[in-house]
Short mmCIF file of C-alpha atoms in Angstrom, two decimals:
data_model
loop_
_atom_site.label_atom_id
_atom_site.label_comp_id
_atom_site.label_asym_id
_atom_site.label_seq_id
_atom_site.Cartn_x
_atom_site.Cartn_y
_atom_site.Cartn_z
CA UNK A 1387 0.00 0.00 0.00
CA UNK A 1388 2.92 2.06 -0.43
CA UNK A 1389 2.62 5.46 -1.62
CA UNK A 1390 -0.66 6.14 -0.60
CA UNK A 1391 -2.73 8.57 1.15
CA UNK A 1392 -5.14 8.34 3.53
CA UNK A 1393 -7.91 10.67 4.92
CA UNK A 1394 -9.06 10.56 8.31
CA UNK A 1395 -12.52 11.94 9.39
CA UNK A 1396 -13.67 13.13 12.87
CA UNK A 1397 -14.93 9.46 14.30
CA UNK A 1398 -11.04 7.87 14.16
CA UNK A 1399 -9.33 11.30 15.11
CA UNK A 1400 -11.94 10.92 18.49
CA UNK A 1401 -11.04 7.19 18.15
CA UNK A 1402 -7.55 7.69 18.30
CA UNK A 1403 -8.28 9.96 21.63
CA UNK A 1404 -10.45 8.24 23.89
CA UNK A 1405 -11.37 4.93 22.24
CA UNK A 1406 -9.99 1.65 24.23
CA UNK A 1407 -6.48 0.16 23.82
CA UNK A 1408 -7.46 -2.44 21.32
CA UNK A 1409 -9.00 0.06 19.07
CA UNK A 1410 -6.41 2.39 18.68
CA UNK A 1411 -4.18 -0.27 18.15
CA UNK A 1412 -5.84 -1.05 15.09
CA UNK A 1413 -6.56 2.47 13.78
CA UNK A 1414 -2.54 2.86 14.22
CA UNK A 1415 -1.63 -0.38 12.23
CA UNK A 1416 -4.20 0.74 10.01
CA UNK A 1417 -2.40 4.05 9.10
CA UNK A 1418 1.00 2.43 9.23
CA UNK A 1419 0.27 1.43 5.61
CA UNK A 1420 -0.12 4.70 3.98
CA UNK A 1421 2.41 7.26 3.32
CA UNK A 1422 0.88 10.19 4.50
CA UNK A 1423 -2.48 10.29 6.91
CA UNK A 1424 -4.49 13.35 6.01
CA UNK A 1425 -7.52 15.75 7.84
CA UNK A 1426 -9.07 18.72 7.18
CA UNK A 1427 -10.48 21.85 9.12
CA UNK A 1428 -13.86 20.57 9.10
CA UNK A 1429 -12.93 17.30 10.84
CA UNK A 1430 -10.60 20.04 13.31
CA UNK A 1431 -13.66 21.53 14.36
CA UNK A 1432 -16.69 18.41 14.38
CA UNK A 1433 -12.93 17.30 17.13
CA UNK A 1434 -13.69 20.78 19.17
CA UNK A 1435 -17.44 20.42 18.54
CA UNK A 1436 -17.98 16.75 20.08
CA UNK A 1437 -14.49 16.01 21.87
CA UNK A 1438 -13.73 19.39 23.44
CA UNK A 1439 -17.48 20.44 24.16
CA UNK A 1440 -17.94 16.97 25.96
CA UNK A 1441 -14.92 17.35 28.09
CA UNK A 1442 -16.01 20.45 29.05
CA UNK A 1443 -19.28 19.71 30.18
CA UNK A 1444 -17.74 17.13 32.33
CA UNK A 1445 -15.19 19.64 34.15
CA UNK A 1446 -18.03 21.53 34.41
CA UNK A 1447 -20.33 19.06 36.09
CA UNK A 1448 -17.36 18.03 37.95
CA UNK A 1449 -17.10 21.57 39.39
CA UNK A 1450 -20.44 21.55 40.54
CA UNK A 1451 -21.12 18.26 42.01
CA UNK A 1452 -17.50 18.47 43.87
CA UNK A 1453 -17.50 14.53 43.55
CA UNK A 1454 -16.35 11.89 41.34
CA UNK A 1455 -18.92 9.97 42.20
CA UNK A 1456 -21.84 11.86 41.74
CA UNK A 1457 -20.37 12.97 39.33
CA UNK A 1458 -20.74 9.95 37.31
CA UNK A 1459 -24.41 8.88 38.48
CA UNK A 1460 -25.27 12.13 37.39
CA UNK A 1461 -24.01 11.51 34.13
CA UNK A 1462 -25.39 8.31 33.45
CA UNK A 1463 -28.96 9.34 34.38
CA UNK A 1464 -28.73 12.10 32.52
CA UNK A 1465 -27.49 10.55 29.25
CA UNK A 1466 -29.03 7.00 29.68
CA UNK A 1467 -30.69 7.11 26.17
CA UNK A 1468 -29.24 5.10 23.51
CA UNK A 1469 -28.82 8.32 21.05
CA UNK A 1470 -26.80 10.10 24.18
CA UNK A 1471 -24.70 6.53 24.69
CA UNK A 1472 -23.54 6.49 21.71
CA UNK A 1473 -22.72 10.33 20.98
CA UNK A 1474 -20.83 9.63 24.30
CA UNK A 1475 -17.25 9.59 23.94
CA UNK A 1476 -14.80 10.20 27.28
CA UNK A 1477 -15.21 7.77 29.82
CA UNK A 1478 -14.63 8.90 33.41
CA UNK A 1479 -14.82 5.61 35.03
CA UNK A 1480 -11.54 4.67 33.20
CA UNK A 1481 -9.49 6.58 36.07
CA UNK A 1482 -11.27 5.20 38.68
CA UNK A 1483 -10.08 1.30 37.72
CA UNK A 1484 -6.55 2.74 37.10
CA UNK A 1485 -6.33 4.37 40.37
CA UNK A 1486 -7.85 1.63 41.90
CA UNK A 1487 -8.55 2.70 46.00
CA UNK A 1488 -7.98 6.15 45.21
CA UNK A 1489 -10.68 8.20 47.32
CA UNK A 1490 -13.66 10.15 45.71
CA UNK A 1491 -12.19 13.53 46.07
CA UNK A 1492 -8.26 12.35 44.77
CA UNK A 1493 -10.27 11.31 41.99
CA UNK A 1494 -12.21 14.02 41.71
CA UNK A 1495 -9.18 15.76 41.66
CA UNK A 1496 -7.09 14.05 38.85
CA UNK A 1497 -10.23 13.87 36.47
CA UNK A 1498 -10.31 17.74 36.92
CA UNK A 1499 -6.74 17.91 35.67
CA UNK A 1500 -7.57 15.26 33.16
CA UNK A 1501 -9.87 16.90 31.29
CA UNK A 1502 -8.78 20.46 31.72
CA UNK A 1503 -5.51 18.81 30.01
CA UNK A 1504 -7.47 17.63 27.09
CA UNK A 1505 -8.98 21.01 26.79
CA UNK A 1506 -5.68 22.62 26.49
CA UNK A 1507 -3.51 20.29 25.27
CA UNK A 1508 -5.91 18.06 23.09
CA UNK A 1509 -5.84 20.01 19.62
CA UNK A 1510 -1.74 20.26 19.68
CA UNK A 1511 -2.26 16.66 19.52
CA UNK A 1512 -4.52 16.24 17.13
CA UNK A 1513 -2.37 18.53 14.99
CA UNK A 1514 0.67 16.16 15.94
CA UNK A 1515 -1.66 12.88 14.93
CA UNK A 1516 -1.56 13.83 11.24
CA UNK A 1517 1.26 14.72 8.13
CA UNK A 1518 -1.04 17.16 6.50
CA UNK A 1519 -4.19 19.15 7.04
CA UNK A 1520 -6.30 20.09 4.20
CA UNK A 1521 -7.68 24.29 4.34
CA UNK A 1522 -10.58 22.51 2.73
CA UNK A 1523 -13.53 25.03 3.75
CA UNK A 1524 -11.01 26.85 5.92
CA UNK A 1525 -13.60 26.82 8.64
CA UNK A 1526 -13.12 29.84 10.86
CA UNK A 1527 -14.42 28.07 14.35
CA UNK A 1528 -12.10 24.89 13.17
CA UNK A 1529 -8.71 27.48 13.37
CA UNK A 1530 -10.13 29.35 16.68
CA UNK A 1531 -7.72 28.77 19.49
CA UNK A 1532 -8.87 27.08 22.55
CA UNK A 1533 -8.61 29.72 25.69
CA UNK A 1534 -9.31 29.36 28.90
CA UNK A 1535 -10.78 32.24 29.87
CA UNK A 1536 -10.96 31.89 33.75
CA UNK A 1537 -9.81 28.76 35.45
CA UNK A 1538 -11.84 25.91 33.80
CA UNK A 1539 -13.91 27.74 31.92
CA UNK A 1540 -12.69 27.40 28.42
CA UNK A 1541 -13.89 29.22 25.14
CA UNK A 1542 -13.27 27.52 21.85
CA UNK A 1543 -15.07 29.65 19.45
CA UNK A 1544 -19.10 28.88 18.11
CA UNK A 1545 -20.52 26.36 15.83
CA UNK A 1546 -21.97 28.08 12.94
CA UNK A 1547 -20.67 29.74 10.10
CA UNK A 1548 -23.26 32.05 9.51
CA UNK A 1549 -21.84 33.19 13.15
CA UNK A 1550 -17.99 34.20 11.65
CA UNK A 1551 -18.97 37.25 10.29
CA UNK A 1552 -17.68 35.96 6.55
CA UNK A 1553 -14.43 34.60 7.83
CA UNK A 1554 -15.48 31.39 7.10
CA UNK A 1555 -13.65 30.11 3.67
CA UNK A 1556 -17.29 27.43 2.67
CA UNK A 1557 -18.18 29.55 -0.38
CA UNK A 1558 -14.77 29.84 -2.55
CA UNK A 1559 -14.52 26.61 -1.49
CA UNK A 1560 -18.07 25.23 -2.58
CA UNK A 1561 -16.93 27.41 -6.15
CA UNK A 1562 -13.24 25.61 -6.60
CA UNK A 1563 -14.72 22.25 -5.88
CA UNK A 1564 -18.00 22.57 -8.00
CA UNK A 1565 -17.63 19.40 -9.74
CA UNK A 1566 -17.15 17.39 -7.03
CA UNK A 1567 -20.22 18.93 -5.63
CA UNK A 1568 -21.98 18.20 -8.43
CA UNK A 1569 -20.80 14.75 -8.76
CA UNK A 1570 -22.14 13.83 -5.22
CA UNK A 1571 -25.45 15.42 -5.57
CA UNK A 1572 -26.19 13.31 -8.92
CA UNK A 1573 -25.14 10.57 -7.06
CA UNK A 1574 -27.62 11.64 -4.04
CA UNK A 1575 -30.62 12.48 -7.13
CA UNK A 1576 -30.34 9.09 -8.44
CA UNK A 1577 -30.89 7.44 -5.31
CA UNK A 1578 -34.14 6.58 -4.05
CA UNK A 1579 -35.63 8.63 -1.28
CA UNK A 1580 -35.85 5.71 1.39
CA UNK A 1581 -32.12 4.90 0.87
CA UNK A 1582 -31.18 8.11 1.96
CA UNK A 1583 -30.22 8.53 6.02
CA UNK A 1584 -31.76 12.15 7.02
CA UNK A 1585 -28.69 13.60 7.23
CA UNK A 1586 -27.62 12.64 3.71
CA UNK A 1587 -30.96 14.12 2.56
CA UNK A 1588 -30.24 17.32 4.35
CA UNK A 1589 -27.03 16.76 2.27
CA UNK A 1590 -29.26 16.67 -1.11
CA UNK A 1591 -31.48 19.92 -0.17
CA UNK A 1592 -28.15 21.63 0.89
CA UNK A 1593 -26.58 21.14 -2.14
CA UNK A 1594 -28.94 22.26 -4.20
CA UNK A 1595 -29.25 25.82 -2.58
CA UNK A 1596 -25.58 25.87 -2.47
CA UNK A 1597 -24.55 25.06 -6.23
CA UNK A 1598 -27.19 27.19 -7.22
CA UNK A 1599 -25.90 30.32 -4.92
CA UNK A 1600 -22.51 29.35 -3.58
CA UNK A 1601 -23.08 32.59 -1.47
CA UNK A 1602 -26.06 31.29 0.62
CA UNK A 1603 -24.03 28.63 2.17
CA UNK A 1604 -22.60 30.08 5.51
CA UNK A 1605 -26.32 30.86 6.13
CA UNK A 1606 -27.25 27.30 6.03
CA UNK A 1607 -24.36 26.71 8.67
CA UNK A 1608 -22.83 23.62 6.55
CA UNK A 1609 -20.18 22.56 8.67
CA UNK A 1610 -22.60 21.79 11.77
CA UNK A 1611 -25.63 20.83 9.88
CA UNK A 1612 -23.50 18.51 6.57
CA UNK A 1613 -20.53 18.14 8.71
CA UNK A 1614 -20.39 14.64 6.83
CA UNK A 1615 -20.82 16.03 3.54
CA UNK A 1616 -18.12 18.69 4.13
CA UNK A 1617 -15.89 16.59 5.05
CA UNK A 1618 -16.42 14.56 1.72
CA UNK A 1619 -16.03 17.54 -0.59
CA UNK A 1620 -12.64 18.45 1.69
CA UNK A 1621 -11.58 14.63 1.56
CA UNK A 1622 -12.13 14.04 -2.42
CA UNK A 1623 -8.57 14.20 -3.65
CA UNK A 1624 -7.54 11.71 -1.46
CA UNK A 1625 -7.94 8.32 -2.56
CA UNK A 1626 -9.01 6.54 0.30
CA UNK A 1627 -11.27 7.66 3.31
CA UNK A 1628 -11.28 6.01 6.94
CA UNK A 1629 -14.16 6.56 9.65
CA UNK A 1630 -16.02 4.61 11.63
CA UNK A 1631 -19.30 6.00 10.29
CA UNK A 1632 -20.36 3.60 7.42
CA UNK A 1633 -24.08 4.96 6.52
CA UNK A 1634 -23.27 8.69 5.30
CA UNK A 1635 -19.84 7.55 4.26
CA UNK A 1636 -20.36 4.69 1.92
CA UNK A 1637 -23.05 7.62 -0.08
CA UNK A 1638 -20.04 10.16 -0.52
CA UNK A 1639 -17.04 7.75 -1.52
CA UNK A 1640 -19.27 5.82 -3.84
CA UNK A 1641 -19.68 9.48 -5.46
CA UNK A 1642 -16.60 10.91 -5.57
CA UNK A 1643 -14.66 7.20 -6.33
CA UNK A 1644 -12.96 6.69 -2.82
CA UNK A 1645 -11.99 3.54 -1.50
CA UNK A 1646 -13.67 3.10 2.15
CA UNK A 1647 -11.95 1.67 4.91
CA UNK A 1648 -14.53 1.38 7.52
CA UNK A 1649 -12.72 0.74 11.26
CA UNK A 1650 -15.76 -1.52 13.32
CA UNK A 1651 -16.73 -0.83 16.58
CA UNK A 1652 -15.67 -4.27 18.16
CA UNK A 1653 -12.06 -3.89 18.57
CA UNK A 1654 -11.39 -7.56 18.15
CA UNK A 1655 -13.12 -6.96 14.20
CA UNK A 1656 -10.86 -6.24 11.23
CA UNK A 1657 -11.41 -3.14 9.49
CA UNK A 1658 -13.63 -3.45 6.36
CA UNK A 1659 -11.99 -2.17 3.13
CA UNK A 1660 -14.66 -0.84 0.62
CA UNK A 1661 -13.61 -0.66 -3.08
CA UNK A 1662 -16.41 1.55 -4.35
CA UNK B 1362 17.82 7.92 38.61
CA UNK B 1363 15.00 5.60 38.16
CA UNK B 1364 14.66 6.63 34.89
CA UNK B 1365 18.15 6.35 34.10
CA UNK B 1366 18.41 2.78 35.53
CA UNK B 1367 14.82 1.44 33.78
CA UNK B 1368 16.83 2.63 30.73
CA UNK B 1369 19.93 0.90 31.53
CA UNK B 1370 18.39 -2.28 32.74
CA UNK B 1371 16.82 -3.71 29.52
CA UNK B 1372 17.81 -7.34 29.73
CA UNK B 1373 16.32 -8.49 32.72
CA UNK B 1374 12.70 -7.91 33.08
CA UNK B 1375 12.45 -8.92 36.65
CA UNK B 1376 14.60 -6.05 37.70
CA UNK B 1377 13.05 -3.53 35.18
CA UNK B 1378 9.71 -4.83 36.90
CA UNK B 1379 11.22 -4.12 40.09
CA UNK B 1380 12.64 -0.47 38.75
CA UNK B 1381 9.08 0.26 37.69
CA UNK B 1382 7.31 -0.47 40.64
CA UNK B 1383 9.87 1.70 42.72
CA UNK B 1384 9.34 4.46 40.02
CA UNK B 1385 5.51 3.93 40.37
CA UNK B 1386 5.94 4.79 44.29
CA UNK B 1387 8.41 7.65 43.56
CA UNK B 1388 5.22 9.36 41.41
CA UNK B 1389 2.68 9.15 44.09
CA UNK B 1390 5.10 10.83 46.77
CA UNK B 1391 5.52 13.28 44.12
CA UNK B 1392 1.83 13.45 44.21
CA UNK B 1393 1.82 14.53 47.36
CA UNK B 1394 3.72 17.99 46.24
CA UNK B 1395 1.30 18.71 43.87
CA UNK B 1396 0.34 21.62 45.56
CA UNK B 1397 3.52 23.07 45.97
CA UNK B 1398 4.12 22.88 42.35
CA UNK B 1399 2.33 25.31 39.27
CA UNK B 1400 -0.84 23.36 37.28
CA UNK B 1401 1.53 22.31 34.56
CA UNK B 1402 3.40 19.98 36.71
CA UNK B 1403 0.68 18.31 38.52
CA UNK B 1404 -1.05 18.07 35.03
CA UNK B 1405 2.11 16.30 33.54
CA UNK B 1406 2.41 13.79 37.11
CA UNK B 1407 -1.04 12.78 37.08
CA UNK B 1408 -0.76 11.93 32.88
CA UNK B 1409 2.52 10.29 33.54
CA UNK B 1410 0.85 8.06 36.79
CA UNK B 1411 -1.96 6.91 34.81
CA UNK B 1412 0.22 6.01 31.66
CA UNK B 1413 2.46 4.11 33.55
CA UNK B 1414 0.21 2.08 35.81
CA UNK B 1415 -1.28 1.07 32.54
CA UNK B 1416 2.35 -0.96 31.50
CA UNK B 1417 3.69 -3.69 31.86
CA UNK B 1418 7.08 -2.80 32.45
CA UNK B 1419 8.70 -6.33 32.10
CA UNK B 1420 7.98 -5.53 28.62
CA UNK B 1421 8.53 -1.71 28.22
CA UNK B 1422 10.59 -1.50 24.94
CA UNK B 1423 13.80 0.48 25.09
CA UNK B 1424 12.33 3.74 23.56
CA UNK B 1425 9.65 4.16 26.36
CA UNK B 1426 12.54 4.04 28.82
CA UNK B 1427 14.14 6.80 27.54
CA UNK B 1428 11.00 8.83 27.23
CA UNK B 1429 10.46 7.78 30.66
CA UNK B 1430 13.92 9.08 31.89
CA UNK B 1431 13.57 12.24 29.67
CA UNK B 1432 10.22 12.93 31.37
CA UNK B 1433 11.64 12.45 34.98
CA UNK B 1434 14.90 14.57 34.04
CA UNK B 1435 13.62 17.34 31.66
CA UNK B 1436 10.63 18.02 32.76
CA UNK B 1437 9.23 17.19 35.96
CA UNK B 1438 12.63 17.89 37.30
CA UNK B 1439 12.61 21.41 36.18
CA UNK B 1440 11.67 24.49 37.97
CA UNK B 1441 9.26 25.79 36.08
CA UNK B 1442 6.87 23.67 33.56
CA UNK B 1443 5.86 25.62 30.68
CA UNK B 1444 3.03 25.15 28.28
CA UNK B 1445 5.77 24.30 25.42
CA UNK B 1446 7.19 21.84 27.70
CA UNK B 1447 4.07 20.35 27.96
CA UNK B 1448 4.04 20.06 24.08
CA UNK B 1449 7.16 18.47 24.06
CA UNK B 1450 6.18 15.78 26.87
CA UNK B 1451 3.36 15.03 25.14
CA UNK B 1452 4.89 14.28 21.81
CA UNK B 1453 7.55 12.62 23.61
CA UNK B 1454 4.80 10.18 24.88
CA UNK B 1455 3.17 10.07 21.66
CA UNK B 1456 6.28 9.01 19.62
CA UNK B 1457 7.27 6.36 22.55
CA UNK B 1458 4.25 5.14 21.82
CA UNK B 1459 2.57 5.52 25.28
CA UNK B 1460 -0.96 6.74 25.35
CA UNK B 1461 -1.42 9.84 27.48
CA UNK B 1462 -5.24 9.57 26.96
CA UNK B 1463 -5.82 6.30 28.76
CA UNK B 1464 -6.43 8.14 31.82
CA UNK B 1465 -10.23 9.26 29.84
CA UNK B 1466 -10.00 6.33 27.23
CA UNK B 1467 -12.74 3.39 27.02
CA UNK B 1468 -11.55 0.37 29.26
CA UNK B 1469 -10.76 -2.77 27.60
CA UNK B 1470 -14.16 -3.76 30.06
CA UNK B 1471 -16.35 -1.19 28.25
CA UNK B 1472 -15.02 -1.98 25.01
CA UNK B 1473 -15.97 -5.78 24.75
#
């Protein structure tokens, strides 16, 4: 697989972060076989969106509750639905086996400093993870640095684009990669309307408006909204495309001609590669 | 010291075992200082605690040694941890091969 390059989208970046030993085991091996491993801003900021975001709602909740503990019943009760189980990424409870007989507040304590690390320290990694990051869209909340602006309270920019007062690079970008827009939205016309997941039909209605006015789309806040499909455009030079997200995926490298290398969510499972 | 002996010590994992476990207990005393330190320091300690609890040190390859012994002597040695020595720690780790996230990661438990 030598002289190859491989993109990596927002699901293995978190996956490289905070998913168990096995996985990232894999996900390494995996990228061991290509030259250079690729992202793009768009995948930068879905990382701040879901990675940094969560972290920080756990320092937070941390802060509050002034126990480990509680901290994590709290949690759980809270986010017990399957939709909030699986958007759930850090897991707290991982100190408390390391640190086995630790007490509630030396825990309390070290996840504090755990996460507040993350939040500070977490994007020069993700930086450090990859040889090369696409501008792509050149998303203006993806290149905001993370600040702390008082002691645990950190601020790393918004979500939308329609909220970076035109900073945000999503319409010379939609214009310099017009065919591959186009490509993916014949793709999306030609497929029948129950095949379509709803984000890939937002995808469809998105890039209609978009191709047909390039200078509508920070309005329609692409990046949070089509993260998936943004991250498609920004991939499509890259021959082959790695995420753990199969449904959106397999739609947007059958389009644009990517090989798909689909990473499971067993660890002990191989990763599927996808000739499309 | 510790660090510079784990390095030294790579052909009999019983005493690199040994080494680790003594280094292990040298961390939590150090613990103990946190206070006395700036955030950067404790920050670094309680990374470093939870990636090395997490080894097996009978096994720790030659290159983790010496990121071990460069974290004990350049950095939590120093006076004064700054958020560029932080950097370099971390991609220190990183390269070594050590995973300074397990600390937040999904247990091998969770996972199955």
């Amino acid at each position: 697989m030598r002289g190859t390059a491989v993109f990596v989208d927002t699901s293995i970046q978190i996956a490289r972060f905070v998913h168990s030993r096995e996985k990232k085991r894999r996900i390494e091996e995996r990228l061991a076989k290509y030259d250079i491993v690729l992202t793009s801003s768009v995948v930068r900021q879905e990382f701040k969106r879901r990675l940094l975001k969560e972290a920080q709602y756990l320092l937070n909740t941390l802060k509050q509750k002034g126990s480990f503990e509680e901290t994590h019943r709290h949690v759980t009760e809270m986010l017990s639905g399957p939709f909030h189980r699986r958007k759930q990424q850090i897991c707290l409870l991982t100190i408390s086996t390391i640190l086995e007989g630790a007490t509630d507040a030396e825990l309390t304590e070290r996840a504090r400093r755990y996460l507040r690390f993350l939040l500070r320290f977490g994007l020069h990694t993700f930086d450090r993870s990859v040889d090369h990051h696409l501008l792509g869209a050149d998303c203006h909340w993806a290149n905001y640095p993370v600040r702390e602006r008082k002691l645990e309270r950190f601020d790393f920019g918004r979500e939308r684009c329609s909220q970076s007062e035109g900073r945000c690079g999503v319409v010379s970008f939609l214009r310099e990669n017009r065919d591959f827009a186009s490509k993916v939205m014949d793709a999306l016309r030609s497929m029948r309307d129950d095949g379509k997941t709803a984000e890939v039909a937002t995808g469809e209605r998105f890039l209609e408006e978009a191709l047909a006015d390039p200078e509508c789309a920070p309005r329609l806040d692409p990046c949070l909204h089509v993260g998936d499909l943004m991250i498609a455009l920004e991939s499509a030079k890259i021959p082959d495309f790695y995420t753990m997200n199969r449904a959106e995926s397999i739609v947007y490298c059958q389009a644009l001609g990517q090989t798909l290398v689909i990473r499971p969510n067993n660890p002990a499972a191989e990763d599927e590669v996808v000739r499309l | 010291m510790l660090g510079k002996a784990l390095r030294e010590t790579q052909e009999d994992p019983v005493e690199k075992a040994n080494i680790g476990f003594d280094l292990l207990e040298a961390l939590s005393e150090l613990w103990g200082y946190r206070d006395a330190r700036e955030e950067n320091w404790g920050d670094l300690l309680n990374v470093l605690q939870c990636v090395l609890k997490r080894e097996s040190f009978e096994q720790l390859s030659a290159v983790k040694c010496e990121c071990i012994e460069r974290s004990l002597s350049e950095w939590l040695s120093s006076r004064y941890l700054q958020k560029e020595d932080i950097e370099r720690a971390l991609d220190c780790l990183v390269s070594a091969g050590f995973d300074p996230w397990v600390g937040i990661s999904t247990g091998e438990e969770a996972a199955k």
